[in-house]
Amino acid sequence: MATLRLENGAILTDADAIADELAPLNIQLNQWTLGDNPALQNLLVQEQLHEIEKAQVLAALEHYFEQLQQTGNYASRDLIVLHPQVPNLAELLAKFDRPHTHSDDEVRYILDGEGVFGFIRPDGSQIELTVTATDYINVPAGTEHWFYLTPQRRIKAIRYFSGTEGWVPRYTETAIRFRPVLV
Ligand SMILES: [Fe+2]
């Protein structure tokens, strides 16, 4: 379940209150159950996954991809698995930890671990949303945002794509007023 931090330090956990704060950004945040498939659960508790295991996770959750394809122009999906042993983790994360936009929606389904999305709202205020397992989020194209991992530095998430060319970050150089979450 997601939690939201405001610049005044308030932390919101109520889903309706979080939805109200996200409304000016048109961000969609839903809960998608992972179900009770023991094979899937066994894979998700592992820190690392081989390619064949990633394919098994995607297959177990393919019904969500099929649903998305019925409602929008989704072409592909993949599973990203980040953990402290990923050799180029710092380099990977550095691409996204300062404010940027994309020309496509950023669509993620969090399966394990956690991450933090920061957003700049139309009035200039900043918020940070911590997403965890079962959170599905759609950040609309053009939304100024950033992303980083919490100190556990671990996340598994399905990324849904309508294309690949929209995936290049365009940096906006806006200063982040939040400090990193210290958990
Ligand atoms: Fe992004």
mmCIF file of C-alpha atoms and ligand atoms in Angstrom:
data_model
loop_
_atom_site.group_PDB
_atom_site.id
_atom_site.type_symbol
_atom_site.label_atom_id
_atom_site.label_comp_id
_atom_site.label_asym_id
_atom_site.label_seq_id
_atom_site.Cartn_x
_atom_site.Cartn_y
_atom_site.Cartn_z
ATOM 1 C CA MET A 1 0.000 0.000 0.000
ATOM 2 C CA ALA A 2 1.293 3.389 -0.992
ATOM 3 C CA THR A 3 2.075 6.239 1.398
ATOM 4 C CA LEU A 4 2.351 9.898 0.451
ATOM 5 C CA ARG A 5 4.549 12.590 1.962
ATOM 6 C CA LEU A 6 3.785 16.281 1.662
ATOM 7 C CA GLU A 7 6.356 19.066 1.864
ATOM 8 C CA ASN A 8 5.121 20.010 5.349
ATOM 9 C CA GLY A 9 6.142 16.533 6.554
ATOM 10 C CA ALA A 10 2.615 15.095 6.749
ATOM 11 C CA ILE A 11 2.381 11.422 5.796
ATOM 12 C CA LEU A 12 -0.872 10.144 4.314
ATOM 13 C CA THR A 13 -1.802 6.468 4.234
ATOM 14 C CA ASP A 14 -5.529 6.651 3.504
ATOM 15 C CA ALA A 15 -6.203 5.702 -0.126
ATOM 16 C CA ASP A 16 -8.868 8.394 -0.646
ATOM 17 C CA ALA A 17 -6.686 11.118 0.873
ATOM 18 C CA ILE A 18 -3.777 10.058 -1.358
ATOM 19 C CA ALA A 19 -6.056 10.041 -4.422
ATOM 20 C CA ASP A 20 -7.116 13.625 -3.591
ATOM 21 C CA GLU A 21 -3.492 14.774 -3.475
ATOM 22 C CA LEU A 22 -2.669 13.000 -6.752
ATOM 23 C CA ALA A 23 -5.796 14.270 -8.562
ATOM 24 C CA PRO A 24 -4.196 17.477 -9.965
ATOM 25 C CA LEU A 25 -1.624 15.255 -11.719
ATOM 26 C CA ASN A 26 -4.160 12.790 -13.198
ATOM 27 C CA ILE A 27 -2.083 9.972 -11.767
ATOM 28 C CA GLN A 28 -3.872 6.671 -11.536
ATOM 29 C CA LEU A 29 -3.059 4.583 -8.460
ATOM 30 C CA ASN A 30 -4.783 1.236 -7.926
ATOM 31 C CA GLN A 31 -4.349 -1.944 -5.929
ATOM 32 C CA TRP A 32 -3.858 -5.042 -8.063
ATOM 33 C CA THR A 33 -3.868 -8.260 -6.073
ATOM 34 C CA LEU A 34 -1.019 -10.705 -6.564
ATOM 35 C CA GLY A 35 -3.383 -13.595 -5.788
ATOM 36 C CA ASP A 36 -2.423 -16.687 -3.826
ATOM 37 C CA ASN A 37 -0.325 -18.558 -6.398
ATOM 38 C CA PRO A 38 2.416 -20.223 -4.263
ATOM 39 C CA ALA A 39 4.826 -20.515 -7.221
ATOM 40 C CA LEU A 40 4.564 -16.783 -7.831
ATOM 41 C CA GLN A 41 5.005 -15.994 -4.139
ATOM 42 C CA ASN A 42 8.128 -18.183 -4.002
ATOM 43 C CA LEU A 43 9.643 -16.307 -6.923
ATOM 44 C CA LEU A 44 8.864 -12.876 -5.490
ATOM 45 C CA VAL A 45 10.646 -13.519 -2.183
ATOM 46 C CA GLN A 46 13.898 -14.248 -4.037
ATOM 47 C CA GLU A 47 16.266 -11.324 -4.337
ATOM 48 C CA GLN A 48 17.466 -12.240 -7.845
ATOM 49 C CA LEU A 49 15.606 -13.912 -10.687
ATOM 50 C CA HIS A 50 16.970 -15.702 -13.742
ATOM 51 C CA GLU A 51 15.473 -14.877 -17.126
ATOM 52 C CA ILE A 52 13.274 -17.992 -17.088
ATOM 53 C CA GLU A 53 11.976 -17.053 -13.630
ATOM 54 C CA LYS A 54 11.197 -13.517 -14.803
ATOM 55 C CA ALA A 55 9.187 -15.046 -17.661
ATOM 56 C CA GLN A 56 7.290 -17.178 -15.134
ATOM 57 C CA VAL A 57 6.396 -14.092 -13.074
ATOM 58 C CA LEU A 58 5.195 -12.247 -16.169
ATOM 59 C CA ALA A 59 3.162 -15.284 -17.261
ATOM 60 C CA ALA A 60 1.475 -15.530 -13.847
ATOM 61 C CA LEU A 61 0.332 -11.899 -14.124
ATOM 62 C CA GLU A 62 -0.364 -11.811 -17.851
ATOM 63 C CA HIS A 63 -4.094 -11.241 -17.291
ATOM 64 C CA TYR A 64 -3.322 -7.673 -16.191
ATOM 65 C CA PHE A 65 -1.366 -7.003 -19.382
ATOM 66 C CA GLU A 66 -4.284 -8.374 -21.422
ATOM 67 C CA GLN A 67 -6.674 -6.062 -19.554
ATOM 68 C CA LEU A 68 -4.451 -3.071 -20.278
ATOM 69 C CA GLN A 69 -4.260 -4.005 -23.947
ATOM 70 C CA GLN A 70 -8.049 -3.899 -24.132
ATOM 71 C CA THR A 71 -8.175 -0.381 -22.747
ATOM 72 C CA GLY A 72 -5.076 1.216 -24.242
ATOM 73 C CA ASN A 73 -2.288 1.019 -26.730
ATOM 74 C CA TYR A 74 0.117 -1.274 -24.864
ATOM 75 C CA ALA A 75 2.724 -3.112 -26.921
ATOM 76 C CA SER A 76 5.033 -4.798 -24.433
ATOM 77 C CA ARG A 77 5.937 -5.363 -20.813
ATOM 78 C CA ASP A 78 8.988 -6.479 -18.925
ATOM 79 C CA LEU A 79 9.989 -7.200 -15.359
ATOM 80 C CA ILE A 80 12.624 -5.088 -13.692
ATOM 81 C CA VAL A 81 14.415 -6.655 -10.701
ATOM 82 C CA LEU A 82 16.698 -4.362 -8.694
ATOM 83 C CA HIS A 83 18.617 -5.283 -5.549
ATOM 84 C CA PRO A 84 21.929 -4.313 -3.906
ATOM 85 C CA GLN A 85 23.904 -6.931 -5.892
ATOM 86 C CA VAL A 86 23.014 -5.458 -9.300
ATOM 87 C CA PRO A 87 26.473 -4.343 -10.495
ATOM 88 C CA ASN A 88 25.455 -1.065 -12.133
ATOM 89 C CA LEU A 89 22.613 -0.228 -9.737
ATOM 90 C CA ALA A 90 23.830 3.277 -8.850
ATOM 91 C CA GLU A 91 24.329 4.112 -12.529
ATOM 92 C CA LEU A 92 20.858 2.814 -13.446
ATOM 93 C CA LEU A 93 19.168 4.756 -10.672
ATOM 94 C CA ALA A 94 21.054 7.969 -11.408
ATOM 95 C CA LYS A 95 19.141 8.292 -14.701
ATOM 96 C CA PHE A 96 15.851 8.760 -12.911
ATOM 97 C CA ASP A 97 16.561 10.318 -9.525
ATOM 98 C CA ARG A 98 16.292 13.940 -10.722
ATOM 99 C CA PRO A 99 13.204 15.619 -12.160
ATOM 100 C CA HIS A 100 12.355 14.544 -15.701
ATOM 101 C CA THR A 101 9.455 13.885 -18.038
ATOM 102 C CA HIS A 102 8.706 11.245 -20.687
ATOM 103 C CA SER A 103 6.632 11.516 -23.839
ATOM 104 C CA ASP A 104 4.861 8.249 -22.895
ATOM 105 C CA ASP A 105 3.038 7.290 -19.717
ATOM 106 C CA GLU A 106 5.186 5.620 -17.047
ATOM 107 C CA VAL A 107 3.179 2.564 -16.024
ATOM 108 C CA ARG A 108 4.348 0.283 -13.245
ATOM 109 C CA TYR A 109 2.970 -2.607 -11.227
ATOM 110 C CA ILE A 110 5.008 -3.145 -8.064
ATOM 111 C CA LEU A 111 5.358 -6.809 -7.064
ATOM 112 C CA ASP A 112 7.970 -6.696 -4.301
ATOM 113 C CA GLY A 113 10.156 -4.194 -2.472
ATOM 114 C CA GLU A 114 9.483 -0.478 -2.685
ATOM 115 C CA GLY A 115 10.386 2.726 -4.453
ATOM 116 C CA VAL A 116 9.652 6.432 -4.207
ATOM 117 C CA PHE A 117 8.122 8.592 -6.923
ATOM 118 C CA GLY A 118 8.424 12.331 -6.482
ATOM 119 C CA PHE A 119 6.072 14.651 -8.366
ATOM 120 C CA ILE A 120 5.807 18.345 -9.047
ATOM 121 C CA ARG A 121 2.189 19.429 -9.098
ATOM 122 C CA PRO A 122 0.767 22.156 -11.357
ATOM 123 C CA ASP A 123 0.923 24.652 -8.448
ATOM 124 C CA GLY A 124 4.662 23.922 -8.011
ATOM 125 C CA SER A 125 4.234 21.934 -4.794
ATOM 126 C CA GLN A 126 6.167 18.686 -4.455
ATOM 127 C CA ILE A 127 4.999 15.340 -3.098
ATOM 128 C CA GLU A 128 6.611 11.942 -2.702
ATOM 129 C CA LEU A 129 4.740 8.671 -3.070
ATOM 130 C CA THR A 130 6.255 5.450 -1.735
ATOM 131 C CA VAL A 131 4.935 2.494 -3.724
ATOM 132 C CA THR A 132 5.021 -1.110 -2.504
ATOM 133 C CA ALA A 133 3.770 -4.548 -3.576
ATOM 134 C CA THR A 134 0.317 -4.527 -5.231
ATOM 135 C CA ASP A 135 0.483 -0.836 -6.199
ATOM 136 C CA TYR A 136 -0.275 -0.147 -9.867
ATOM 137 C CA ILE A 137 0.573 3.366 -11.005
ATOM 138 C CA ASN A 138 0.147 5.254 -14.257
ATOM 139 C CA VAL A 139 2.106 8.517 -14.424
ATOM 140 C CA PRO A 140 0.818 10.428 -17.465
ATOM 141 C CA ALA A 141 3.213 11.532 -20.204
ATOM 142 C CA GLY A 142 4.686 14.968 -19.490
ATOM 143 C CA THR A 143 4.409 14.697 -15.692
ATOM 144 C CA GLU A 144 7.503 16.090 -13.986
ATOM 145 C CA HIS A 145 8.719 13.348 -11.653
ATOM 146 C CA TRP A 146 11.708 11.523 -10.173
ATOM 147 C CA PHE A 147 12.264 8.071 -8.752
ATOM 148 C CA TYR A 148 14.612 6.433 -6.275
ATOM 149 C CA LEU A 149 14.831 3.367 -4.081
ATOM 150 C CA THR A 150 14.513 3.315 -0.293
ATOM 151 C CA PRO A 151 17.545 2.131 1.743
ATOM 152 C CA GLN A 152 16.577 -1.530 1.235
ATOM 153 C CA ARG A 153 17.375 -0.891 -2.460
ATOM 154 C CA ARG A 154 15.107 -3.621 -3.671
ATOM 155 C CA ILE A 155 12.157 -3.628 -6.057
ATOM 156 C CA LYS A 156 10.444 -5.894 -8.557
ATOM 157 C CA ALA A 157 8.058 -4.171 -10.918
ATOM 158 C CA ILE A 158 6.399 -4.850 -14.249
ATOM 159 C CA ARG A 159 6.829 -1.975 -16.711
ATOM 160 C CA TYR A 160 4.126 -1.631 -19.364
ATOM 161 C CA PHE A 161 5.069 0.152 -22.574
ATOM 162 C CA SER A 162 3.155 1.574 -25.511
ATOM 163 C CA GLY A 163 6.428 2.193 -27.352
ATOM 164 C CA THR A 164 10.118 2.523 -26.574
ATOM 165 C CA GLU A 165 11.001 5.929 -28.001
ATOM 166 C CA GLY A 166 9.006 7.697 -25.270
ATOM 167 C CA TRP A 167 11.185 6.186 -22.633
ATOM 168 C CA VAL A 168 14.071 8.663 -22.860
ATOM 169 C CA PRO A 169 14.072 10.981 -19.809
ATOM 170 C CA ARG A 170 14.000 14.716 -20.491
ATOM 171 C CA TYR A 171 15.540 16.492 -17.530
ATOM 172 C CA THR A 172 13.837 19.630 -16.275
ATOM 173 C CA GLU A 173 16.486 20.869 -13.810
ATOM 174 C CA THR A 174 13.858 21.684 -11.171
ATOM 175 C CA ALA A 175 15.365 21.513 -7.668
ATOM 176 C CA ILE A 176 14.000 18.777 -5.401
ATOM 177 C CA ARG A 177 13.061 20.212 -2.033
ATOM 178 C CA PHE A 178 12.568 16.810 -0.376
ATOM 179 C CA ARG A 179 15.293 14.972 1.453
ATOM 180 C CA PRO A 180 15.660 11.237 0.806
ATOM 181 C CA VAL A 181 13.502 9.002 2.973
ATOM 182 C CA LEU A 182 15.538 7.585 5.838
ATOM 183 C CA VAL A 183 13.808 4.417 6.931
HETATM 184 FE FE FE B 1 10.538 8.417 -15.233
#
